[in-house]
Coordinates of C-alpha atoms in Angstrom, one line a residue:
M1 CA 0.0 0.0 0.0
S2 CA 1.4 3.4 -1.0
R3 CA 1.7 6.1 1.6
T4 CA 0.1 9.5 1.0
T5 CA 1.7 12.6 2.4
R6 CA -0.9 15.3 3.3
T7 CA 0.0 18.9 3.2
V8 CA -1.1 20.6 6.5
L9 CA -2.2 24.2 5.9
A10 CA -1.7 26.8 8.5
P11 CA -4.9 27.9 10.2
R12 CA -6.8 30.8 8.8
V13 CA -5.7 34.1 10.3
F14 CA -8.1 37.1 10.3
A15 CA -6.5 40.3 11.5
L16 CA -8.1 43.7 12.0
A17 CA -6.2 47.1 11.9
D18 CA -7.5 50.6 12.3
D19 CA -5.3 52.1 9.5
L20 CA -3.6 50.9 6.3
S21 CA 0.0 51.2 7.3
G22 CA -0.7 49.2 10.4
A23 CA -2.5 46.6 8.3
A24 CA 0.5 46.3 6.0
E25 CA 2.8 46.0 9.0
V26 CA 0.8 43.1 10.4
A27 CA 0.6 41.3 7.0
A28 CA 4.4 41.5 6.7
A29 CA 4.9 40.5 10.3
L30 CA 2.7 37.4 10.0
G31 CA 4.7 36.3 7.0
L32 CA 1.9 34.0 5.8
R33 CA 0.3 33.7 2.4
G34 CA -2.5 36.3 2.3
R35 CA -3.9 39.7 1.4
I36 CA -4.4 43.2 2.7
V37 CA -8.0 44.2 2.2
L38 CA -9.2 47.8 2.3
G39 CA -12.4 47.2 4.2
P40 CA -15.2 46.6 4.7
A41 CA -14.8 42.8 4.6
T42 CA -16.8 40.7 2.2
A43 CA -15.7 37.2 2.9
P44 CA -13.7 35.2 5.6
P45 CA -10.1 34.0 4.9
R46 CA -9.6 30.8 3.0
D47 CA -7.9 27.8 4.5
G48 CA -4.2 28.5 5.0
E49 CA -4.6 32.2 4.2
S50 CA -4.1 35.3 6.3
V51 CA -6.4 38.3 5.6
V52 CA -5.6 41.6 7.2
L53 CA -8.5 44.0 7.0
D54 CA -8.0 47.8 7.2
L55 CA -11.0 49.1 9.1
D56 CA -10.0 52.7 8.4
T57 CA -11.3 53.7 11.8
R58 CA -8.3 55.6 13.3
Q59 CA -10.0 59.0 12.8
S60 CA -13.6 57.7 13.1
A61 CA -16.0 58.5 15.9
P62 CA -15.8 55.9 18.7
Q63 CA -19.2 54.4 18.1
D64 CA -18.5 54.1 14.4
A65 CA -15.2 52.4 15.1
A66 CA -16.9 49.9 17.4
S67 CA -19.5 49.2 14.8
A68 CA -16.9 48.5 12.2
V69 CA -15.2 46.0 14.5
R70 CA -18.4 44.2 15.2
A71 CA -19.3 44.0 11.5
A72 CA -15.8 42.6 10.6
L73 CA -16.0 39.9 13.3
A74 CA -18.9 38.4 11.5
Y75 CA -16.3 37.1 9.0
A76 CA -14.1 35.6 11.6
D77 CA -15.2 32.1 10.6
G78 CA -12.9 30.0 12.7
G79 CA -9.1 30.2 12.7
V80 CA -7.0 32.8 14.6
V81 CA -8.3 36.3 15.2
L82 CA -6.0 39.2 15.9
K83 CA -6.7 42.9 16.5
K84 CA -3.8 45.1 15.7
I85 CA -3.5 48.1 18.0
D86 CA -1.3 51.2 17.9
S87 CA 2.0 50.6 19.8
L88 CA 1.5 54.1 21.4
L89 CA -2.1 53.3 22.3
R90 CA -3.6 55.9 19.9
G91 CA -6.9 55.6 18.0
N92 CA -10.3 54.4 19.3
L93 CA -8.7 51.8 21.5
A94 CA -11.3 51.7 24.2
A95 CA -14.3 51.5 21.9
E96 CA -12.8 49.0 19.6
A97 CA -11.5 46.8 22.4
A98 CA -14.9 46.6 24.0
A99 CA -16.5 45.6 20.7
Y100 CA -13.6 43.1 20.0
A101 CA -14.0 41.4 23.4
T102 CA -17.7 40.9 23.0
G103 CA -18.4 37.3 22.3
A104 CA -14.9 36.1 23.0
T105 CA -14.0 33.7 25.8
G106 CA -11.1 36.1 26.5
V107 CA -8.6 38.5 24.8
V108 CA -4.9 38.1 25.4
I109 CA -3.3 41.6 25.0
A110 CA 0.3 42.3 24.3
P111 CA 1.0 45.8 23.1
A112 CA 4.9 45.7 23.1
L113 CA 6.9 46.3 19.9
P114 CA 10.5 45.7 20.9
V115 CA 11.9 46.4 17.4
A116 CA 10.8 50.0 17.8
G117 CA 11.8 50.4 21.4
R118 CA 8.3 50.1 22.7
T119 CA 8.0 47.8 25.7
V120 CA 5.5 47.0 28.4
R121 CA 6.3 46.6 32.1
E122 CA 3.8 46.5 34.9
G123 CA 1.1 47.3 32.4
V124 CA 2.7 50.6 31.3
V125 CA 3.9 51.2 27.7
N126 CA 7.5 52.5 27.7
L127 CA 9.1 54.3 24.7
H128 CA 12.8 53.6 24.8
G129 CA 12.6 53.1 28.5
T130 CA 10.5 56.2 29.3
A131 CA 6.8 55.8 30.3
L132 CA 4.6 56.8 27.4
H133 CA 2.5 59.3 29.3
T134 CA 5.6 61.3 30.2
T135 CA 6.8 61.7 26.6
D136 CA 5.6 63.9 23.8
A137 CA 4.5 61.0 21.6
W138 CA 0.9 62.2 21.8
R139 CA 1.8 65.8 20.8
A140 CA -0.5 65.6 17.7
E141 CA -3.4 64.1 19.6
R142 CA -6.4 65.8 21.2
G143 CA -5.8 64.5 24.7
A144 CA -3.2 63.2 27.0
A145 CA -1.5 59.8 26.7
P146 CA -3.0 57.1 29.0
V147 CA -1.0 56.2 32.0
S148 CA -1.4 52.4 31.4
V149 CA -2.7 49.9 28.9
G150 CA -5.7 49.2 31.2
A151 CA -6.5 52.9 31.3
A152 CA -6.4 53.0 27.5
L153 CA -8.9 50.1 27.3
G154 CA -11.5 52.0 29.3
G155 CA -14.2 49.7 30.8
V156 CA -12.7 46.5 29.4
P157 CA -11.8 44.4 32.6
T158 CA -8.1 43.6 32.5
R159 CA -5.4 42.3 34.8
V160 CA -1.6 42.6 34.3
V161 CA 0.5 39.6 33.7
P162 CA 4.0 40.6 35.0
L163 CA 7.2 39.9 33.2
A164 CA 8.3 37.3 35.8
T165 CA 5.2 35.2 34.8
V166 CA 5.8 35.7 31.1
R167 CA 9.3 34.4 31.5
A168 CA 8.6 31.6 34.0
P169 CA 9.0 28.0 32.9
A170 CA 6.0 26.4 31.3
P171 CA 3.2 26.1 32.1
A172 CA 3.1 29.1 34.4
L173 CA 2.1 31.6 31.8
Y174 CA -0.5 29.3 30.3
D175 CA -1.9 28.6 33.8
R176 CA -2.1 32.3 34.6
L177 CA -3.8 33.3 31.4
L178 CA -6.3 30.5 31.8
A179 CA -7.1 31.5 35.4
L180 CA -7.6 35.2 34.5
V181 CA -9.9 34.3 31.6
A182 CA -11.9 32.0 33.8
E183 CA -12.4 35.0 36.2
G184 CA -13.7 37.2 33.4
Y185 CA -10.5 39.3 32.9
H186 CA -8.6 40.0 29.7
P187 CA -4.8 39.5 30.4
V188 CA -2.5 42.4 29.6
C189 CA 1.0 40.9 29.2
D190 CA 4.2 42.6 30.0
A191 CA 6.9 42.1 27.3
E192 CA 10.3 43.6 26.5
T193 CA 11.7 41.2 23.9
D194 CA 10.5 39.1 20.9
T195 CA 11.2 36.1 23.0
D196 CA 8.6 37.4 25.5
L197 CA 6.1 37.8 22.7
D198 CA 6.8 34.3 21.4
A199 CA 6.0 32.9 24.9
I200 CA 2.8 34.9 25.0
A201 CA 1.7 33.7 21.5
E202 CA 2.5 30.1 22.4
A203 CA 0.5 30.2 25.6
A204 CA -2.4 32.0 24.0
L205 CA -2.7 29.5 21.2
Q206 CA -2.9 26.7 23.7
L207 CA -6.0 28.2 25.3
G208 CA -8.3 26.9 22.6
P209 CA -11.2 28.3 20.5
G210 CA -12.8 31.5 21.7
I211 CA -9.6 33.2 22.6
R212 CA -8.7 36.3 20.6
L213 CA -5.4 38.1 20.4
M214 CA -4.7 41.9 20.6
G215 CA -1.4 43.6 20.0
T216 CA 1.1 45.2 17.7
G217 CA 3.1 44.0 14.8
G218 CA 5.4 42.4 17.4
L219 CA 2.7 40.0 18.5
A220 CA 1.7 39.4 14.9
A221 CA 5.3 38.4 14.1
A222 CA 5.4 36.0 17.1
L223 CA 2.1 34.5 15.9
G224 CA 3.6 34.1 12.4
R225 CA 6.6 32.4 13.8
R226 CA 4.5 30.0 15.8
L227 CA 2.2 29.1 13.0
A228 CA 5.1 28.6 10.5
R229 CA 7.2 26.5 12.8
A230 CA 8.3 23.3 11.3
D231 CA 8.6 21.4 14.6
G232 CA 5.3 22.4 16.1
S233 CA 4.3 21.2 19.5
G234 CA 1.2 19.5 18.4
A235 CA -0.9 21.4 20.9
P236 CA -4.4 22.3 19.8
G237 CA -4.6 26.0 18.8
I238 CA -7.3 28.6 18.7
D239 CA -8.5 27.1 15.5
G240 CA -9.4 24.0 17.4
H241 CA -7.1 21.6 15.4
R242 CA -4.0 19.8 16.5
H243 CA -1.0 20.7 14.4
P244 CA 1.2 17.6 13.7
M245 CA 4.8 17.6 14.7
G246 CA 7.1 18.5 11.8
A247 CA 4.3 19.6 9.4
K248 CA 5.7 22.1 7.0
P249 CA 3.4 24.7 5.6
D250 CA 3.4 25.3 1.8
R251 CA 5.6 28.4 1.3
S252 CA 5.4 28.5 -2.5
T253 CA 3.1 31.5 -2.5
E254 CA 4.4 33.3 0.5
P255 CA 5.8 36.8 0.2
V256 CA 9.5 37.3 0.9
R257 CA 9.6 38.8 4.4
D258 CA 12.2 40.8 6.3
R259 CA 13.0 39.8 9.9
S260 CA 13.9 43.3 11.0
T261 CA 15.6 43.9 14.3
E262 CA 15.9 47.1 16.3
A263 CA 19.4 47.6 14.8
D264 CA 17.9 47.5 11.3
L265 CA 16.2 50.8 12.0
D266 CA 19.6 52.5 11.7
R267 CA 21.5 50.4 9.2
P268 CA 21.2 49.8 5.4
S269 CA 19.4 46.7 4.1
R270 CA 21.5 43.7 3.1
T271 CA 21.0 40.5 1.3
D272 CA 20.9 37.4 3.4
A273 CA 21.3 34.4 1.2
A274 CA 20.7 32.0 4.0
G275 CA 17.1 32.9 4.7
P276 CA 13.9 34.3 3.2
A277 CA 14.6 37.8 4.4
G278 CA 16.4 40.4 2.3
P279 CA 16.3 43.8 0.7
A280 CA 14.4 44.6 -2.4
R281 CA 16.0 43.4 -5.6
A282 CA 16.7 45.4 -8.6
D283 CA 14.8 43.0 -10.8
D284 CA 11.7 43.6 -8.9
V285 CA 11.2 46.8 -10.9
S286 CA 10.7 46.2 -14.6
P287 CA 12.6 48.8 -16.7
A288 CA 11.2 50.6 -19.7
P289 CA 12.8 49.8 -23.1
D290 CA 15.2 52.7 -22.6
G291 CA 16.4 51.2 -19.3
T292 CA 14.6 53.7 -17.1
P293 CA 11.8 52.6 -14.7
S294 CA 8.5 52.0 -16.4
R295 CA 6.7 54.2 -13.9
P296 CA 7.5 57.4 -12.0
L297 CA 7.9 57.1 -8.3
L298 CA 5.7 59.3 -6.2
V299 CA 6.4 59.6 -2.5
V300 CA 3.6 61.2 -0.4
V301 CA 4.6 62.2 3.1
G302 CA 1.6 62.5 5.4
T303 CA 3.2 62.7 8.8
A304 CA 3.9 65.1 11.6
E305 CA 7.1 63.3 12.7
P306 CA 10.2 65.6 13.1
T307 CA 12.3 63.0 11.2
A308 CA 10.2 63.6 8.1
V309 CA 12.2 66.7 7.4
A310 CA 15.5 64.9 7.3
Q311 CA 14.0 62.0 5.4
I312 CA 12.8 64.3 2.6
A313 CA 16.1 66.2 2.6
Q314 CA 18.0 63.0 1.9
L315 CA 15.7 62.2 -1.1
V316 CA 16.2 65.7 -2.5
A317 CA 19.9 65.3 -2.2
A318 CA 19.7 62.1 -4.2
G319 CA 17.9 63.9 -7.0
A320 CA 14.3 63.8 -6.1
H321 CA 11.9 66.6 -6.9
H322 CA 10.2 68.1 -3.8
V323 CA 6.7 69.7 -3.9
S324 CA 5.4 71.3 -0.7
L325 CA 1.7 72.0 -0.7
P326 CA 0.3 74.7 1.6
A327 CA -2.1 73.2 4.1
H328 CA -4.8 75.8 3.5
T329 CA -5.1 74.8 -0.1
L330 CA -6.0 71.3 1.0
T331 CA -8.4 72.0 3.8
D332 CA -10.4 74.8 2.1
R333 CA -11.1 72.7 -1.0
S334 CA -9.5 75.4 -3.2
T335 CA -9.3 75.0 -7.0
R336 CA -5.6 74.3 -7.0
P337 CA -4.8 72.5 -10.2
P338 CA -3.8 68.8 -9.9
L339 CA -0.2 68.1 -9.2
N340 CA 1.8 67.4 -12.4
I341 CA 5.0 65.5 -11.6
R342 CA 6.2 65.3 -15.2
T343 CA 9.0 67.5 -16.6
E344 CA 9.3 68.7 -20.2
G345 CA 11.4 65.6 -20.8
G346 CA 8.6 63.4 -19.6
R347 CA 10.0 62.6 -16.2
T348 CA 11.3 64.2 -13.1
P349 CA 14.9 63.7 -12.0
D350 CA 15.4 60.0 -11.5
G351 CA 11.6 59.6 -11.8
V352 CA 11.1 60.4 -8.1
T353 CA 8.9 63.1 -6.7
V354 CA 8.2 63.7 -3.0
V355 CA 5.1 65.6 -1.9
S356 CA 4.6 66.9 1.6
I357 CA 2.4 69.5 3.4
D358 CA 3.9 72.9 4.1
G359 CA 4.0 73.0 7.9
T360 CA 4.8 76.7 8.2
H361 CA 1.5 77.2 10.0
A362 CA 0.3 74.7 12.6
V363 CA -2.8 72.7 11.8
H364 CA -5.2 71.5 14.4
P365 CA -5.1 67.7 15.0
G366 CA -8.8 67.5 14.3
A367 CA -8.1 68.4 10.7
A368 CA -6.0 65.2 10.1
R369 CA -8.6 63.4 8.0
S370 CA -9.5 66.5 5.9
L371 CA -5.9 67.2 5.3
A372 CA -5.2 63.6 4.2
A373 CA -8.2 63.7 1.9
G374 CA -7.1 67.0 0.4
L375 CA -3.6 65.7 -0.1
A376 CA -4.9 62.5 -1.8
H377 CA -7.0 64.7 -4.1
A378 CA -4.0 66.8 -5.0
V379 CA -1.8 63.9 -5.9
A380 CA -4.5 61.6 -7.4
E381 CA -3.8 62.4 -11.1
A382 CA 0.0 62.1 -10.7
A383 CA -0.5 58.9 -8.8
Q384 CA -2.5 57.2 -11.6
D385 CA 0.6 55.8 -13.4
S386 CA 3.1 55.9 -10.5
D387 CA 4.6 53.5 -8.1
L388 CA 3.8 54.8 -4.7
V389 CA 5.5 55.4 -1.3
L390 CA 2.9 56.5 1.3
T391 CA 3.7 57.4 4.9
G392 CA 1.0 57.5 7.5
G393 CA -2.0 55.2 7.5
E394 CA -4.6 57.9 6.9
T395 CA -2.7 59.3 3.9
A396 CA -2.1 55.9 2.4
R397 CA -5.8 54.9 2.6
R398 CA -7.0 58.1 1.1
V399 CA -4.6 57.9 -1.8
L400 CA -5.5 54.3 -2.6
D401 CA -9.2 55.1 -2.2
A402 CA -8.8 57.8 -4.8
L403 CA -7.2 55.3 -7.2
G404 CA -9.8 52.7 -6.6
I405 CA -7.3 50.2 -5.2
F406 CA -9.0 47.9 -2.6
E407 CA -6.6 45.0 -2.2
L408 CA -2.8 44.7 -1.8
L409 CA -0.6 41.6 -2.0
P410 CA 2.3 42.0 0.5
L411 CA 5.7 41.2 -0.9
D412 CA 8.4 42.1 1.7
Q413 CA 9.7 44.7 4.1
I414 CA 12.4 47.2 3.0
H415 CA 12.9 48.0 6.7
H416 CA 10.7 47.4 9.7
G417 CA 7.2 48.8 8.9
A418 CA 8.0 49.8 5.3
V419 CA 6.0 47.2 3.5
R420 CA 6.1 46.7 -0.2
S421 CA 3.0 45.4 -1.8
H422 CA 1.8 44.6 -5.3
T423 CA -1.5 45.7 -6.9
A424 CA -3.7 44.2 -9.5
D425 CA -2.7 46.8 -12.0
G426 CA 1.0 46.0 -11.6
R427 CA 2.3 48.8 -9.5
H428 CA 4.3 48.6 -6.3
V429 CA 3.0 50.4 -3.3
V430 CA 5.1 50.9 -0.1
T431 CA 3.3 51.9 3.1
R432 CA 5.0 52.9 6.3
P433 CA 3.6 54.3 9.6
G434 CA 4.4 57.9 10.0
S435 CA 6.7 57.6 13.0
Y436 CA 8.8 54.7 11.7
G437 CA 12.2 54.8 10.2
A438 CA 15.5 56.6 10.6
T439 CA 16.5 59.7 8.6
D440 CA 17.5 57.5 5.6
S441 CA 14.1 55.7 5.6
L442 CA 12.6 57.3 2.5
L443 CA 16.0 57.1 0.6
R444 CA 16.2 53.4 1.4
I445 CA 12.7 52.8 0.2
A446 CA 13.3 54.8 -3.0
R447 CA 16.5 52.9 -3.7
A448 CA 14.8 49.6 -3.2
L449 CA 12.3 50.6 -5.9
R450 CA 14.8 52.5 -8.0
P451 CA 18.2 50.8 -7.5
G452 CA 19.9 53.4 -9.8
L453 CA 19.0 56.3 -7.6
A454 CA 22.1 58.5 -7.1
P455 CA 23.6 58.6 -3.6
P456 CA 22.8 61.7 -1.6
S457 CA 25.2 64.6 -1.7
D458 CA 25.4 68.1 -0.3
Q459 CA 24.4 69.5 -3.7
A460 CA 21.1 69.4 -5.5
P461 CA 21.1 68.2 -9.1
S462 CA 21.3 71.8 -10.3
G463 CA 24.5 72.4 -8.4
Q464 CA 22.7 74.5 -5.8
P465 CA 22.9 73.7 -2.1
V466 CA 20.1 71.5 -0.8
V467 CA 17.5 73.6 1.0
P468 CA 15.9 71.8 3.9
P469 CA 12.2 71.3 3.3
V470 CA 9.6 73.1 5.5
P471 CA 8.5 70.7 8.3
P472 CA 5.3 68.8 7.3
A473 CA 2.1 69.9 8.9
P474 CA 1.0 67.9 11.9
L475 CA -1.4 65.4 10.4
G476 CA -1.5 63.4 13.7
E477 CA -0.5 60.3 11.8
P478 CA 0.2 57.6 14.4
T479 CA 1.8 54.3 14.0

């Protein structure tokens, strides 16, 4: 009798995010075959597929955000369910968490993102070792930063699981999570490293059906590592099935993914021939017959982060054309003509244009959505035939909405959070949270898409000294 080998598919993963850059970050972190869907959802994931749904609720009213979560959960048909939250606890966290917890046996919460220096100790988020509520990370928000994860979750009943328990020998963490869930609490887990998050994901998956996960891209990466592990423990997971030891998932259709580390935030990409991770390759961009890229590259910066100024300056020094749009022309729906990024020769220098909002005058945080919509309207015509780099989730979503793009297929990460995806019409789109990346972030992204881009210099292409761009207006784009 012949023996038949059965391919064991990873369980379905259905993840929810409140903005597009966060959705892309989670898709890349999971590292599974799947799609990013610009919501609302229309169908549950297929077997072995991950679907990350952008709910587009970061700037919504709390009640609308909660309704969007409830509607999306109707498509969580078995499998693993994950709610991506902002690592700095921004957005409609309390309203969405309450909706997400409804109907669940329990929610295991782990907001740490070690790769970005965001850790959790005693239930308090720390940014590079400093308590979040004592930093200026919420400078573009309407209120003050919450003093703890529990405070950010409002009326959702939580209990902190300390770091000592997270790091204790098995089954201490599992036992503690199980006890808290049985008492009606949702565990908030301390974590400072990826190893901590791996332990949390492992214990949570063992709790069985009815348990949902909530966390950042760090928890998503831990979940992806657990689901893809070749020598699985065989323990039943949230999907209710036992995963055989040594079962290897089919990776033939997986995107290449980058296993970024904290050090990666400050160093150039490199090729790692020993593993699936690596930088973008030159042959990923099809050249035109004359050897130039087949599409212009449009970089749209919709972020209030101070590093954006230096990031833009490095692109300009490498030959990119910079267009700064006055904020009032975007918010008052003026008749400003659409942006034209073409030169008389048909292209801008090196085919790269970077567009930002002139931040000479401060803009109220409440104007974030209208500014992003105005910015998307301004660049829509230029974006029609361009590859795109979009920073800030609100800006990214508004631009893609204007182009009628409703689904992305994630390919890889150029650096942590800078996720390159492919669209049905053949273009590349890179999304990145507004606060991510070192000063060379945009240059690294542009070079990944356009390998021939000149190195930065102290002189602009015309021979004139580079003039630093005006700081972008504060859109309040969170991570």
